[in-house]
Amino acid sequence: EVQLMESGGGSVQAGGSLRLSCAASGDTVNGRCMAWFRQVPGKDREVVAVLDGFATSTYANPVKGRVSIGLDIPTATLILQIDSLMPEDTGKYYCAAELRRFRRGCTTGTMNTEYWGQGTQVTVSS
C-alpha cells in the first residue's frame, strides 16, 4: 500500500508559479504510474499530468506548456511545477498512484487510481 501526502499549495496571483509536492510512503514508488489531478467544487476531478513507471509524462491540454511533472525516487516525492498560473487553475490538487508497477500505457486518459492523497488547495487570483 502507498500513502500520499500533498503540500505546496497556496494563494498566488495570476502569472505566478507554484511547486506542489507529494510525499509517498509505504510501498515503493519506483516503476509506479503517478499523477496529479485537480478538482473544483461542483465539477468532476480532472487529470492534470501523469508520469508513468518508465518516466514518460503526459499532460492535459489546458496545462500543456505550463506544467512539469517529475519524480524524485530517493525521497519518493512527486513534484508538479506550475508556471504562468491562471485563475482557471484554481482548485484542490490531488496526488494519485496506481497499484500495479511497470504497467505500460499509463497516460492522462488511461490511468488507474488506487491510491489518493488528501489534496492541497491552489487559489489563483486575477
Coordinates of C-alpha atoms in Angstrom, one line a residue:
E1 CA 0.0 0.0 0.0
V2 CA 1.1 3.6 -0.7
Q3 CA 0.3 6.6 1.4
L4 CA 0.4 10.0 -0.3
M5 CA 0.6 13.5 1.2
E6 CA 0.5 16.7 -0.8
S7 CA 1.9 20.1 0.1
G8 CA 2.9 23.3 -1.5
G9 CA -0.5 24.8 -2.3
G10 CA -1.4 28.4 -1.6
S11 CA -2.8 31.6 -2.9
V12 CA -1.0 33.3 -5.8
Q13 CA -1.6 36.0 -8.4
A14 CA -2.1 35.1 -12.0
G15 CA 1.2 34.8 -13.8
G16 CA 2.9 33.3 -10.7
S17 CA 4.3 29.9 -10.1
L18 CA 3.8 27.1 -7.6
R19 CA 5.6 23.9 -6.9
L20 CA 3.5 21.1 -5.4
S21 CA 4.9 18.1 -3.7
C22 CA 3.5 14.7 -3.0
A23 CA 5.4 12.7 -0.4
A24 CA 4.9 8.9 -0.8
S25 CA 5.4 6.4 1.9
G26 CA 4.8 2.7 2.4
D27 CA 5.4 0.6 -0.7
T28 CA 7.9 1.8 -3.3
V29 CA 7.1 4.3 -6.0
N30 CA 9.7 3.0 -8.4
G31 CA 8.0 1.9 -11.6
R32 CA 4.6 3.1 -10.4
C33 CA 2.4 5.3 -12.5
M34 CA 1.6 8.5 -10.6
A35 CA -0.3 11.6 -11.4
W36 CA -1.7 15.0 -10.3
F37 CA -5.4 15.7 -10.5
R38 CA -7.4 18.8 -9.6
Q39 CA -11.0 19.4 -8.6
V40 CA -13.2 22.5 -8.1
P41 CA -16.5 22.3 -6.2
G42 CA -19.3 21.1 -8.4
K43 CA -17.1 19.6 -11.1
D44 CA -15.5 16.2 -11.7
R45 CA -11.9 15.6 -10.7
E46 CA -9.7 16.1 -13.8
V47 CA -6.3 14.8 -14.6
V48 CA -3.5 17.4 -14.9
A49 CA -0.4 15.4 -15.5
V50 CA 0.7 11.8 -15.5
L51 CA 4.2 10.2 -15.1
D52 CA 4.3 6.6 -15.9
G53 CA 6.6 3.9 -14.5
F54 CA 9.1 4.5 -17.2
A55 CA 9.4 8.2 -16.6
T56 CA 7.3 9.3 -19.6
S57 CA 5.0 12.2 -18.9
T58 CA 1.7 13.2 -20.4
Y59 CA -0.2 16.4 -19.8
A60 CA -3.8 17.6 -20.1
N61 CA -4.4 20.1 -22.8
P62 CA -5.3 23.0 -20.6
V63 CA -1.9 22.9 -18.9
K64 CA 0.4 21.9 -21.7
G65 CA 3.5 24.1 -21.8
R66 CA 2.9 25.5 -18.3
V67 CA 3.3 22.4 -16.2
S68 CA 6.0 19.9 -15.5
I69 CA 5.7 16.6 -13.5
G70 CA 8.7 14.8 -12.1
L71 CA 9.6 12.1 -9.5
D72 CA 12.5 12.2 -7.1
I73 CA 12.9 8.5 -6.4
P74 CA 15.3 8.7 -3.4
T75 CA 12.9 10.9 -1.5
A76 CA 9.8 9.3 -3.1
T77 CA 8.4 12.7 -3.9
L78 CA 6.2 13.5 -6.9
I79 CA 6.6 17.1 -8.0
L80 CA 4.3 19.3 -10.0
Q81 CA 5.7 22.7 -11.2
I82 CA 3.0 25.1 -12.5
D83 CA 4.1 28.3 -14.2
S84 CA 2.0 31.1 -15.7
L85 CA -0.8 30.4 -13.3
M86 CA -4.3 31.4 -14.4
P87 CA -7.5 31.8 -12.3
E88 CA -8.8 28.6 -14.1
D89 CA -6.0 26.7 -12.4
T90 CA -7.8 27.2 -9.0
G91 CA -8.8 24.0 -7.4
K92 CA -7.8 21.3 -4.9
Y93 CA -4.8 19.3 -6.3
Y94 CA -4.6 15.6 -5.6
C95 CA -1.7 13.2 -6.0
A96 CA -2.6 9.7 -7.2
A97 CA -0.8 6.4 -7.8
E98 CA -1.5 3.1 -9.4
L99 CA -1.4 -0.2 -7.6
R100 CA 0.4 -2.1 -10.4
R101 CA 4.0 -1.3 -11.1
F102 CA 5.7 -1.1 -14.5
R103 CA 2.4 -1.1 -16.4
R104 CA 2.8 0.2 -20.0
G105 CA 0.3 2.6 -21.4
C106 CA -0.4 4.8 -18.4
T107 CA -1.4 8.2 -19.7
T108 CA -3.8 11.0 -18.9
G109 CA -6.6 9.0 -20.5
T110 CA -5.8 5.6 -19.1
M111 CA -4.5 5.9 -15.6
N112 CA -5.9 3.8 -12.8
T113 CA -6.1 5.4 -9.4
E114 CA -5.9 3.1 -6.5
Y115 CA -4.2 5.5 -4.1
W116 CA -5.0 9.1 -3.3
G117 CA -3.7 11.8 -1.1
Q118 CA -5.8 14.3 0.8
G119 CA -5.2 17.2 -1.6
T120 CA -3.7 20.7 -1.4
Q121 CA -5.6 23.9 -2.3
V122 CA -4.4 26.2 -5.0
T123 CA -6.1 29.6 -5.4
V124 CA -5.1 31.9 -8.3
S125 CA -6.4 35.5 -8.2
S126 CA -6.6 37.7 -11.2

